[in-house]
XYZ file of C-alpha atoms in Angstrom:
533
model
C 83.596 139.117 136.253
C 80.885 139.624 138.656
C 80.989 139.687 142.290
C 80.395 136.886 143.286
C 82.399 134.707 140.587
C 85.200 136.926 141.746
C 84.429 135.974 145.336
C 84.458 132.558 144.632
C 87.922 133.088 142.739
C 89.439 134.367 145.488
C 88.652 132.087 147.857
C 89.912 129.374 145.807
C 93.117 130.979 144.627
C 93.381 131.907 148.444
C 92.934 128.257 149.543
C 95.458 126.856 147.122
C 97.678 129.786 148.765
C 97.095 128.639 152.001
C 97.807 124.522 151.317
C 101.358 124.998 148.984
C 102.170 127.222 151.970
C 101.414 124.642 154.655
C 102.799 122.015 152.568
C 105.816 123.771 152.401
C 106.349 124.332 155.795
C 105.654 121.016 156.621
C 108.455 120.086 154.267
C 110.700 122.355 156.002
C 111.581 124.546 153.371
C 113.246 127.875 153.202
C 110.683 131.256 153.147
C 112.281 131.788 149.800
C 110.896 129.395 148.423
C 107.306 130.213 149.427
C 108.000 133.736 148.177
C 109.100 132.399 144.898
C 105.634 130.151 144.755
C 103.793 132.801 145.767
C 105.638 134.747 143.039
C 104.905 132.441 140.208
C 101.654 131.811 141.030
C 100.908 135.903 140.815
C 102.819 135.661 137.120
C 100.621 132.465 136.284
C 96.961 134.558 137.641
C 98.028 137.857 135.812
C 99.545 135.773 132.276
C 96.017 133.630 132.657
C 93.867 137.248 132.938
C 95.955 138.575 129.476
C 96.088 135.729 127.371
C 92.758 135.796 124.966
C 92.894 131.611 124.045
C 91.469 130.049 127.068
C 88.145 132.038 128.235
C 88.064 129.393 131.310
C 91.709 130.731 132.626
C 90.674 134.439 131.698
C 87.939 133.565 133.905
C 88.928 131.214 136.772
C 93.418 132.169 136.532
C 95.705 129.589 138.024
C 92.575 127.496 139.100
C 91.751 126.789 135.746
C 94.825 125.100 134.906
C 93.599 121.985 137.189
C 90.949 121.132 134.462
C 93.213 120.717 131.535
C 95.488 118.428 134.043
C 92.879 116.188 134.928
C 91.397 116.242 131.095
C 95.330 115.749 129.861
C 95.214 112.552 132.315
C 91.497 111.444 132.368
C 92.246 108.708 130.119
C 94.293 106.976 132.249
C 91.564 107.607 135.387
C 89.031 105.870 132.917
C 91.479 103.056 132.402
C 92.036 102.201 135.768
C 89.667 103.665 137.901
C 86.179 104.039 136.079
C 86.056 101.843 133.557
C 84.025 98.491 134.183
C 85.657 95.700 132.730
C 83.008 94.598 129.968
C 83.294 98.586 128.766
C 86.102 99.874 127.142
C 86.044 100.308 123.591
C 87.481 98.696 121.058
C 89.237 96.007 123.286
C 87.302 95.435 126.570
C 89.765 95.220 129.643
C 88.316 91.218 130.468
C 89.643 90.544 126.385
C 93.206 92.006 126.959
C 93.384 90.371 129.915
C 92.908 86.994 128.372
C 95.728 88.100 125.813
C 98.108 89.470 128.716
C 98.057 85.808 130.004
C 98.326 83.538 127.607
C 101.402 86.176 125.936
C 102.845 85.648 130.005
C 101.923 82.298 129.822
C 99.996 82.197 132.841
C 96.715 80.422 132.900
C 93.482 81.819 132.005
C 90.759 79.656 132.787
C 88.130 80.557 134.838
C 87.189 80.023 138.382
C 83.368 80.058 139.633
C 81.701 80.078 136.210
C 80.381 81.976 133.705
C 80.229 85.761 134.236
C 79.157 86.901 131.292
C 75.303 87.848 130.620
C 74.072 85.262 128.796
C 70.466 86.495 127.947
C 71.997 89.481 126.580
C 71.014 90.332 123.070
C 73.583 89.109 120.744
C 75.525 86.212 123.208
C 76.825 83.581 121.009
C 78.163 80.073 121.886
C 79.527 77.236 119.661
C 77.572 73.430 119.600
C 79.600 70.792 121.176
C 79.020 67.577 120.610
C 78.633 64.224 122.644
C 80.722 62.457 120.709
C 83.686 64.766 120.587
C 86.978 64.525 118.828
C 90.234 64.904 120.630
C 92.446 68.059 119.957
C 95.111 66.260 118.290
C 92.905 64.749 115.573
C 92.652 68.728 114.663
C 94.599 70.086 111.699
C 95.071 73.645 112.778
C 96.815 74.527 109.377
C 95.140 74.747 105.949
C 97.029 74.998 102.401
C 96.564 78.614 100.840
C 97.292 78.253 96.603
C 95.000 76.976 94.191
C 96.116 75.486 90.417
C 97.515 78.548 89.207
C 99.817 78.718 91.974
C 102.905 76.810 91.296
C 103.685 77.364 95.544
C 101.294 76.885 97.664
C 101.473 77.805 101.531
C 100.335 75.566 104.263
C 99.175 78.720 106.812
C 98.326 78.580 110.358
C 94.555 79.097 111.078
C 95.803 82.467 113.023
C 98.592 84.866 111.688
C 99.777 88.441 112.169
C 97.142 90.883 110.199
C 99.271 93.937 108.250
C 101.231 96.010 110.555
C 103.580 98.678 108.855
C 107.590 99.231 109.753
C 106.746 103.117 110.454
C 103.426 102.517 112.027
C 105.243 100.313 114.492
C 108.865 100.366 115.793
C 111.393 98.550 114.416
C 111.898 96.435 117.719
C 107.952 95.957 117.720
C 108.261 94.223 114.116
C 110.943 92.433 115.033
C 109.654 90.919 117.677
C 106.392 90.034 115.641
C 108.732 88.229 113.334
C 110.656 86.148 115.735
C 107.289 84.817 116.900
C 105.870 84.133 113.975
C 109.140 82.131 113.516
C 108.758 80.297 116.724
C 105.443 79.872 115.842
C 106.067 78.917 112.188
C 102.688 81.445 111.043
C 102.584 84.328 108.706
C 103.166 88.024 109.138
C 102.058 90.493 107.318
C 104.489 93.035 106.115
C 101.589 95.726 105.788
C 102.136 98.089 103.169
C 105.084 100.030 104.762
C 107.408 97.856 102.771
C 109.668 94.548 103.479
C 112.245 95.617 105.453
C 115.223 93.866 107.313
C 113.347 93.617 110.941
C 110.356 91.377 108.896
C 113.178 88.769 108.138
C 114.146 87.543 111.453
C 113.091 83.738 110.101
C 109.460 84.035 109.768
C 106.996 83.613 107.248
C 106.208 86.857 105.114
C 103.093 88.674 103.810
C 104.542 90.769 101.144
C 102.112 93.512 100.714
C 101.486 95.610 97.742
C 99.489 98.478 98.454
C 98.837 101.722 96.503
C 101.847 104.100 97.050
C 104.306 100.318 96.109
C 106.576 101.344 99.493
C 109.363 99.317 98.714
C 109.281 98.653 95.002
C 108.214 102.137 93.318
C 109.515 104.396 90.538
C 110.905 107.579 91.428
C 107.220 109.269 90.042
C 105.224 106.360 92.240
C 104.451 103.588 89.444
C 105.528 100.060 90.605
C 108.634 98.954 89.693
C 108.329 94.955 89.028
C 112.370 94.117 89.386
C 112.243 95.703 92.600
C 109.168 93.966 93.710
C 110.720 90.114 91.885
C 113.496 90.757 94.076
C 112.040 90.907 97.385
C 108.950 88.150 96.173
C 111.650 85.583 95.189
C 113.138 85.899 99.198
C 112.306 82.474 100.553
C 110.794 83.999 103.446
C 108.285 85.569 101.957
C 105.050 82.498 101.358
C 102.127 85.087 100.028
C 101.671 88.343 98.196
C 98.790 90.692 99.215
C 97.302 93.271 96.728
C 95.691 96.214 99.403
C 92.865 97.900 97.418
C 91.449 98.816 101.002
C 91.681 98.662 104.733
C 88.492 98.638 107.347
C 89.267 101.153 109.374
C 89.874 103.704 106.448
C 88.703 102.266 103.141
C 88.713 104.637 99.937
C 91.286 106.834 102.014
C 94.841 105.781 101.688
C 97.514 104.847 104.885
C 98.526 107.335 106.672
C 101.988 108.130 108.513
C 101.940 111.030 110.126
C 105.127 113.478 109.381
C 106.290 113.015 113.711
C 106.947 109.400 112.766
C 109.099 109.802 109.646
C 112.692 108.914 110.269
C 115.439 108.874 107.805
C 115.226 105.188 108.006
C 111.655 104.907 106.932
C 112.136 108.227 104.318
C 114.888 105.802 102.661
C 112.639 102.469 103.077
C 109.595 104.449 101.551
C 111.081 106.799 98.948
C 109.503 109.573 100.805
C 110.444 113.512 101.659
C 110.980 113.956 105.569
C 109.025 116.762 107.483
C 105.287 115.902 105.878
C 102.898 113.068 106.320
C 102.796 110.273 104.309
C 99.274 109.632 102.442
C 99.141 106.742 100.003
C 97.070 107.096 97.078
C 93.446 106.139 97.933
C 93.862 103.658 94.420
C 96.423 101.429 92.093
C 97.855 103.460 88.962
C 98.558 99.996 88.180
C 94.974 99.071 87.124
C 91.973 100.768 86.949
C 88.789 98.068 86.235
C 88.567 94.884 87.599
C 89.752 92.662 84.907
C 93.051 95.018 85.423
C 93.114 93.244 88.818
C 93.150 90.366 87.645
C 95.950 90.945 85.254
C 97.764 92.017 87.966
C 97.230 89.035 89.856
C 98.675 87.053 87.239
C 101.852 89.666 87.002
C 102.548 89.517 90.696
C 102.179 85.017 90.419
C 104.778 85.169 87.793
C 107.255 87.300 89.019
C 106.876 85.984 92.301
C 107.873 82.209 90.904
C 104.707 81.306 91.726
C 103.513 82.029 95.074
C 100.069 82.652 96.498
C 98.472 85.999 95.449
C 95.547 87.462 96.855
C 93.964 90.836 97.427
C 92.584 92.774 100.611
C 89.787 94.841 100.886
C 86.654 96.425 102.867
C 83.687 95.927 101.109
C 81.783 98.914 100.428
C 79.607 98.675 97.259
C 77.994 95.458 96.538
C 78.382 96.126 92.844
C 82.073 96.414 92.764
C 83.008 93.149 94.482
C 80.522 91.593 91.962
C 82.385 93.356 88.972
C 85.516 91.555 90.333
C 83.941 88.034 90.545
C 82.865 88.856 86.399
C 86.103 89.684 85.365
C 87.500 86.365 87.373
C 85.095 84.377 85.314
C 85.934 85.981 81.869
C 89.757 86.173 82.143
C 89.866 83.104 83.897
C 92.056 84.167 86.380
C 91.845 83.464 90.290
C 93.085 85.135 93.228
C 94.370 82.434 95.698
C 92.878 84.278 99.023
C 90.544 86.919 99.499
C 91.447 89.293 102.894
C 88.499 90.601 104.176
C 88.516 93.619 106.226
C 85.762 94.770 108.669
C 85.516 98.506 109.402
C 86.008 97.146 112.952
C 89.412 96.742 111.910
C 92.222 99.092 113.500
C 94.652 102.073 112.431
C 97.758 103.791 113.910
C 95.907 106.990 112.114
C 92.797 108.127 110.192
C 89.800 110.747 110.224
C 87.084 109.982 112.506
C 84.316 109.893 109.993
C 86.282 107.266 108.034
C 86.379 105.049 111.363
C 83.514 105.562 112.757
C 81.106 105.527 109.563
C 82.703 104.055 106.207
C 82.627 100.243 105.648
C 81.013 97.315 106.229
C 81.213 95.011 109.466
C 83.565 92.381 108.851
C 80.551 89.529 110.002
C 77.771 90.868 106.917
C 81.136 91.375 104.747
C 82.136 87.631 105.116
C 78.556 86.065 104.537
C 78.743 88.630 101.378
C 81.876 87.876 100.171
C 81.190 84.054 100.636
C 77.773 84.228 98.552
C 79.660 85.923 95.681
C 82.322 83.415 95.305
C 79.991 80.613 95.666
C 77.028 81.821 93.935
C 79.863 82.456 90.951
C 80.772 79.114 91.258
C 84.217 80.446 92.426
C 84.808 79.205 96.289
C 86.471 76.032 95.332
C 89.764 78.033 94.106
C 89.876 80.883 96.552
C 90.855 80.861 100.098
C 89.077 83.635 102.474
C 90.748 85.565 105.112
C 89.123 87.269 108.123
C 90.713 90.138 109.740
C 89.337 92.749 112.420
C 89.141 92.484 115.871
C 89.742 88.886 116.780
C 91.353 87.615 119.697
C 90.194 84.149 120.786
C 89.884 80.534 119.291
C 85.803 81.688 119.998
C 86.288 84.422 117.285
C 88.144 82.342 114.980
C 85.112 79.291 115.376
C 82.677 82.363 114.222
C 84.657 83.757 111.456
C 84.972 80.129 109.820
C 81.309 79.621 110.517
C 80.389 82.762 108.462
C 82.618 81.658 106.179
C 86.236 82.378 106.655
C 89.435 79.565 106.294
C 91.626 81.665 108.098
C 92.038 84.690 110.355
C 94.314 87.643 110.589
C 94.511 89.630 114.087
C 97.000 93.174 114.435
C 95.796 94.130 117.595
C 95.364 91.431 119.675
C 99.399 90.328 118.405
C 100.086 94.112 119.243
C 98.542 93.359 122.991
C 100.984 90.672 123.051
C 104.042 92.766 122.625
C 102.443 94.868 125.562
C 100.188 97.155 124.141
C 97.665 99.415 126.653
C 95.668 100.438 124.261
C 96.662 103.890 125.420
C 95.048 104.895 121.838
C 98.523 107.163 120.567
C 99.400 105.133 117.819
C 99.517 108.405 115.896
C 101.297 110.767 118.160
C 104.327 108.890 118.258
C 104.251 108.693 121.909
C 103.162 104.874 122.467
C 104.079 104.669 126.085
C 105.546 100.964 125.345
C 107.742 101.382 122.714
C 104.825 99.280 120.099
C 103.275 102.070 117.943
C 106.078 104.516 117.906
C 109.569 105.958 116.245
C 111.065 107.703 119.543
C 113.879 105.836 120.288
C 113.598 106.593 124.227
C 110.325 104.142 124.010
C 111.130 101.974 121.871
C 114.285 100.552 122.818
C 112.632 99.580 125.934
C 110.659 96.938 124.603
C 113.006 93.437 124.953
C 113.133 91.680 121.570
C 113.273 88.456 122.383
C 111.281 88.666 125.989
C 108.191 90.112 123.383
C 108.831 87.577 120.833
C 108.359 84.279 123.570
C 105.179 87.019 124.565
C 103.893 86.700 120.456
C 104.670 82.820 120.058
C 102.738 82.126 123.525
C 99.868 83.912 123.060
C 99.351 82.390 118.776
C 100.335 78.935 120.955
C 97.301 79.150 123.529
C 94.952 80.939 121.276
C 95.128 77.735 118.628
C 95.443 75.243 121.172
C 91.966 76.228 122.541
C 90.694 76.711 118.924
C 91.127 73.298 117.535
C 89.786 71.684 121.339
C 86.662 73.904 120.228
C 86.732 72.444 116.623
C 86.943 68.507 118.542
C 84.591 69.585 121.028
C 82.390 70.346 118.376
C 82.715 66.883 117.042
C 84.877 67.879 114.410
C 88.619 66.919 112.648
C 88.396 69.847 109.960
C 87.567 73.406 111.105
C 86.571 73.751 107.414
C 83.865 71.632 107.949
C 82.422 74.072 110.797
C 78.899 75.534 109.080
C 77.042 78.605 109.657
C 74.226 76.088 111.992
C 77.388 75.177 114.380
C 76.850 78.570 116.499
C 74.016 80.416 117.809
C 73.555 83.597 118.506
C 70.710 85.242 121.215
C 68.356 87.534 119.211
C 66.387 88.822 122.810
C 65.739 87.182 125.865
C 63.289 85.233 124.784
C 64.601 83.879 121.362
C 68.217 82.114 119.867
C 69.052 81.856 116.265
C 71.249 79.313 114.327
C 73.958 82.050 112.414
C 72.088 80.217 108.775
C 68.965 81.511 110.409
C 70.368 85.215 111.052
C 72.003 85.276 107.480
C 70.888 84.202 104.043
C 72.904 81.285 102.220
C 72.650 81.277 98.304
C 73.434 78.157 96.540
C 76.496 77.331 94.337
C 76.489 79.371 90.686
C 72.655 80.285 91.579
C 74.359 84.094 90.170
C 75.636 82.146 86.814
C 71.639 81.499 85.455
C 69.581 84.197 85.519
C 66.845 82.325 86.687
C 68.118 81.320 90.042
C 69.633 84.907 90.855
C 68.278 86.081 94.550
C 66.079 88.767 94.000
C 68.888 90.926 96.779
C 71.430 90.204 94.965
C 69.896 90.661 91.313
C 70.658 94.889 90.770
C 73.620 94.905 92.369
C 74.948 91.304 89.833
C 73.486 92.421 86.611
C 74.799 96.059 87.415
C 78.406 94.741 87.263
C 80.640 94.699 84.618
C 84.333 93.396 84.571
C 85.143 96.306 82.285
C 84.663 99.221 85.311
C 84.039 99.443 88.946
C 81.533 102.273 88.298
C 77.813 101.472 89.000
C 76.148 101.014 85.340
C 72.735 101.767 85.043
């Protein structure tokens, strides 16, 4: 250490001396006490000067323990202090504070006007109309189930998106569930398995993901008694095949080991003491046409009941393999889940995040050109999920081409969520996103399931008095020209402007195949997923 760092440490370390002293005579306290600071604080500087980890405390001792307090609590300074209110990331503070309300019930309308830049690049808005229709004219349900399906579901426009018992605490789910039963919409079981804190009287997702959590052979196959035994519960309305999620598609879910309890080891079939990583694919089937098989498998043993699958779309190709193989076995999934790489996760590498997947807006206009172009649209519902939270979001989803959308995040905001961002570390300050029963037995059941109902109840009620303001009875009748969206400050776009349309079964004559689409289409095969030249 040169002089004059060591100067400058002294000073510092002597200044720090000087105002724990004076605080502690101030406080009155005995001149043991100092001596035993002063004592603690020489241990600290001389342990700091040994240790060989930290080159900042070799460097600066005792003084450079005040930078890893203010990093260990400089996400809460951001929170409340710094951050503006349009910035956080991925839920800006003026979003959750629309979802804190309506879950409270207090009003959120807006005083003064727009504050929102409107000549900002990217700005959408909905068209009203001047003859509008009134809210009650709106159906804000749809039926989910097409002729194979012997039970069809009539679904809410908005429902609970996957969230895992294990991911989330067991008061968290159960909450979810008593508001979806208030509520009378749909919650996703996510692919931690049914358990008995999903049926609190709400409508089920049952969802079937890789690792079969729930209904698996002791080597990890799926078992189908154990799975026709939880389908046939009357609570569950829909089965949901995972083959991916946005936030980590091609990866598998992952639990880390700090959240495995001997609750969810039993639930899962899993060893305690290491994480959990599901299987990145099905053994079940390996080509698309094996998909649709076990479509069909899952509608039968289920007696019947919608089945669908859930993915992130990644390569073009593959989806397209998947529309072939519906058209030669003749077999149709009754909803489509689409997942945006916007989408969220209690856990998952950065890379996978942050750079794998498509956005969930060119992933819908994709997904809906392949089912139409295929001729297919007609039998197959489509399901938006990722980073929705207002009857706004759900108008653009449907106008890209959506029926219905799925939020996790914005329902977890309900039950109180910070977005403190420790999902994983099993330390969710709120008792949401987290095993340790100190937190999570904090969080009110019933207090969190009024939250969930209120904030599904105001989010619809102002979607369907944007569907009549728009002129409209059917939100399924809201087209990609019904919202616009600011390309620069000088220029607006209709959405059919931004994104390309094709026309029904234009993919089924070879003639009338979009030259975008054409080598990724005649590339598929329903016999593989794998690219074929």
């Amino acid at each position: 250490m040169q002089v004059t760092e060591r100067r400058k440490w002294y000073i510092g370390f002597g200044v720090i001396l000087i105002l724990l002293v004076a605080l502690l005579i101030i406080l009155q306290a005995n001149w043991y006490w100092i001596f035993g600071l002063l004592g603690f604080l020489l241990v600290v500087a001389v342990y700091d000067r040994g240790q060989k980890k930290h080159t900042l405390l070799r460097n600066f001792p005792v003084l450079g323990h005040m930078r890893y307090i203010l990093e260990f609590f400089r996400p809460e300074i951001q929170q409340y202090f710094v951050a503006s209110d349009d910035s956080e990331r991925p839920f800006d503070r003026k979003t959750r504070t629309v979802v804190y309300e309506r879950a409270k019930g207090i009003s959120d309308t807006i005083s003064f006007g727009n504050d929102r830049d409107i000549m900002k690049a990217g700005y959408e808005w909905a068209l009203h109309s001047l003859a509008p229709k009134h809210h009650s004219s709106v159906d804000p349900r749809i039926v989910i189930g097409n002729e194979q399906c012997s039970q069809p579901y009539s679904a809410s426009r908005l429902n609970i998106s996957a969230l895992s018992f294990g991911a989330l605490s067991k008061n968290a789910i159960m909450a979810l569930n008593l508001g979806a039963k208030h509520g009378n919409f749909l919650h996703n079981t996510g692919e931690g398995g049914l358990t008995e804190y999903h049926l609190q009287g709400g409508d089920v997702g049952l969802q079937v993901a890789t690792a079969y959590f729930g209904f698996r052979t002791p080597d990890g196959n799926f078992d189908p008694e154990k799975f026709r035994k939880q389908a046939l519960l009357p609570n569950v309305k829909m089965i949901e095949i995972k083959l991916s999620q946005g936030a980590k598609p091609a990866h598998g879910g992952m639990l880390p080991k700090e959240k495995i309890t001997p609750e969810i080891a039993r639930i899962r079939d899993v060893p305690m003491g290491q994480d959990v990583i599901s299987p990145p694919t099905h053994r079940t089937f390996s080509t698309p046409e094996g998909l649709c098989n076990f479509i069909a498998q899952l509608r039968e043993l289920s007696g019947g009941k919608p089945v669908g699958f859930k993915l992130c779309i990644g390569k073009k190709t593959e989806f397209f393999a998947i529309c072939k193989a519906m058209l030669k076995t003749g077999i149709y999934p009754d909803f489509i889940a689409i997942d945006g790489m916007e989408g969220g996760t209690g856990a998952a590498p950065s890379e996978f995040v942050n750079s794998i997947g498509m956005p969930l807006q060119e992933a819908l206009v994709f997904v809906r050109n392949a089912l139409v172009g295929c001729g297919l649209r007609k039998h197959i519902r489509i399901i938006a999920s990722g980073k929705n939270t207002s009857g706004f979001d759900m108008i653009r989803m449907i106008a890209l081409g959506a029926d219905v959308v799925h939020s996790a995040r914005a329902m977890m905001l309900a039950l109180g969520c910070i977005q403190s961002k420790q999902c994983g570390n099993n330390t969710c300050p709120v008792g949401v996103a987290t095993q340790n029963p100190r937190l999570f037995k904090q969080l009110d059941i019933e207090d969190k399931a009024e939250r969930v109902y209120n904030y599904h109840t105001a989010t619809v009620k102002n979607f369907v008095e944007l569907v009549g303001a728009m002129g409209l009875a059917n939100p399924s009748d809201i087209l990609p020209s019904s919202v616009m969206r600011r390309i620069s400050d000088h220029e607006v776009r209709y959405f059919d402007e931004i994104y390309d349309f094709i026309e029904s079964g234009c993919l089924l004559n070879d003639a009338t195949i979009p030259a975008r689409y054409r080598r990724f289409w005649e590339a598929a095969t329903p016999d593989t997923f794998s690219f074929v030249h």
